[in-house]
C-alpha cells in the first residue's frame, strides 16, 4: 500500500448479482472470461475485507490513501520533484468540483479537480 500511495484502490470480488456493489464496479477480462470486481478504498478494504490489521502504521500515510490521486498537469510541475506536485484536494472518487470554496485558492481542471496551485495563462493573438 505504501508503494502504491495516494488514492490507490483494492480489488475485491463483487458479491452482488443485483448491481448494488460495495465500491466502484468494474468488469475485466480474465483467464475464464469476465471477472467482476469492485474497487474499494484502502480504508474500506482493511475495515471490511481483510482478515488482519492494516500493516501501515503511519496514520498520515493512511489518510493520504483515501485522497484523490489526480495532480496538476502543468509542464513546470510535472518536471519537479514529487513532493512539490499539486494534488487534487478532493477525496477519492469525488464528484466534479464546480467552484473553488471560499477558504481555498487554486484552480479547477476541466474535469473537476481542485488544485492548490495557480498558473498564469498567456493569450497569444495572431493577426
Coordinates of C-alpha atoms in Angstrom, one line a residue:
X1 CA 0.0 0.0 0.0
X2 CA 2.8 2.5 0.9
X3 CA 4.3 1.9 -2.6
X4 CA 1.0 2.4 -4.4
X5 CA 0.5 5.6 -2.4
X6 CA -2.2 8.3 -2.6
X7 CA -5.6 7.3 -3.9
X8 CA -4.9 3.6 -4.6
X9 CA -7.7 1.1 -4.6
X10 CA -8.0 -2.6 -3.6
X11 CA -10.0 -5.1 -5.8
X12 CA -12.5 -7.4 -4.2
X13 CA -14.8 -9.9 -5.8
X14 CA -18.2 -8.4 -6.4
X15 CA -20.7 -10.2 -4.2
X16 CA -23.8 -8.6 -5.7
X17 CA -25.8 -10.1 -8.6
X18 CA -28.2 -7.1 -8.4
X19 CA -25.6 -4.5 -9.3
X20 CA -25.5 -2.9 -5.8
X21 CA -21.8 -3.1 -5.3
X22 CA -19.7 -2.2 -2.3
X23 CA -17.4 0.0 -4.3
X24 CA -16.8 1.1 -7.9
X25 CA -17.9 -1.8 -10.1
X26 CA -15.7 -3.0 -12.9
X27 CA -15.5 -5.9 -15.3
X28 CA -12.3 -7.1 -16.7
X29 CA -11.2 -9.9 -19.0
X30 CA -9.5 -12.8 -17.3
X31 CA -8.5 -16.4 -18.0
X32 CA -12.1 -17.6 -17.7
X33 CA -13.7 -14.6 -19.4
X34 CA -15.2 -11.8 -17.5
X35 CA -14.1 -11.1 -13.9
X36 CA -16.5 -8.8 -11.9
X37 CA -14.8 -6.9 -9.2
X38 CA -15.4 -3.8 -7.0
X39 CA -12.8 -1.2 -6.4
X40 CA -12.8 -0.2 -2.8
X41 CA -10.7 2.4 -0.9
X42 CA -7.8 1.4 1.3
X43 CA -9.9 2.1 4.4
X44 CA -12.9 0.0 3.2
X45 CA -10.6 -2.9 2.4
X46 CA -8.9 -3.0 5.8
X47 CA -12.1 -2.3 7.7
X48 CA -14.4 -4.8 6.0
X49 CA -12.4 -7.3 3.9
X50 CA -9.0 -8.0 5.3
X51 CA -8.7 -10.7 7.9
X52 CA -5.9 -9.0 9.7
X53 CA -4.9 -5.5 10.8
X54 CA -3.7 -2.8 8.3
X55 CA 0.1 -3.1 8.3
X56 CA 0.6 0.6 7.5
X57 CA 1.5 2.2 10.8
X58 CA 1.9 5.8 9.6
X59 CA -1.5 7.4 10.2
X60 CA -0.7 10.4 7.9
X61 CA 0.1 8.0 5.1
X62 CA -3.2 6.1 5.7
X63 CA -5.1 9.4 5.4
X64 CA -3.4 10.1 2.0
X65 CA -4.6 6.7 0.7
X66 CA -8.2 8.0 0.6
X67 CA -7.4 11.2 -1.2
X68 CA -7.8 11.8 -5.0
X69 CA -4.6 10.9 -6.9
X70 CA -5.1 13.4 -9.7
X71 CA -2.3 16.0 -9.9
X72 CA -1.9 19.2 -11.8
X73 CA -0.6 18.5 -15.3
X74 CA 1.2 21.8 -15.8
X75 CA 4.5 21.2 -17.5
X76 CA 6.6 23.1 -14.9
X77 CA 5.0 21.0 -12.1
X78 CA 5.4 17.5 -13.6
X79 CA 9.1 18.1 -14.1
X80 CA 9.6 18.9 -10.4
X81 CA 10.1 16.5 -7.5
X82 CA 7.1 14.5 -6.4
X83 CA 6.9 16.4 -3.1
X84 CA 6.2 19.7 -5.0
X85 CA 3.4 18.4 -7.3
X86 CA 0.0 19.9 -6.6
X87 CA -2.5 17.1 -6.0
X88 CA -6.3 17.5 -6.1
X89 CA -7.7 18.4 -2.7
X90 CA -10.8 16.1 -3.0
X91 CA -11.4 12.7 -1.6
X92 CA -11.0 9.5 -3.7
X93 CA -13.9 9.3 -6.3
X94 CA -15.2 12.8 -5.5
X95 CA -17.8 14.4 -7.7
X96 CA -16.6 17.1 -10.1
X97 CA -15.8 20.3 -8.3
X98 CA -17.6 23.3 -9.8
X99 CA -16.4 26.2 -7.8
X100 CA -13.5 27.0 -5.5
X101 CA -14.6 27.1 -1.8
X102 CA -14.1 30.5 -0.2
X103 CA -11.4 29.1 2.2
X104 CA -9.2 27.7 -0.6
X105 CA -7.2 29.1 -3.5
X106 CA -6.1 27.5 -6.8
X107 CA -7.8 26.4 -9.9
X108 CA -10.2 23.8 -11.1
X109 CA -9.4 21.5 -14.0
X110 CA -11.8 20.9 -16.9
X111 CA -12.7 17.5 -15.4
X112 CA -13.5 18.9 -11.9
X113 CA -10.3 18.5 -9.8
X114 CA -9.3 21.3 -7.5
X115 CA -5.6 22.1 -7.3
X116 CA -3.9 24.4 -4.8
X117 CA -1.5 25.8 -7.4
X118 CA -2.2 28.7 -9.8
X119 CA -0.7 29.3 -13.2
X120 CA -0.7 32.4 -15.3
X121 CA -2.4 32.0 -18.6
X122 CA -1.0 33.6 -21.7
X123 CA -3.2 34.7 -24.5
X124 CA -1.5 35.0 -27.9
X125 CA -3.3 36.8 -30.6
X126 CA -2.2 36.0 -34.2
X127 CA -3.1 38.6 -36.8

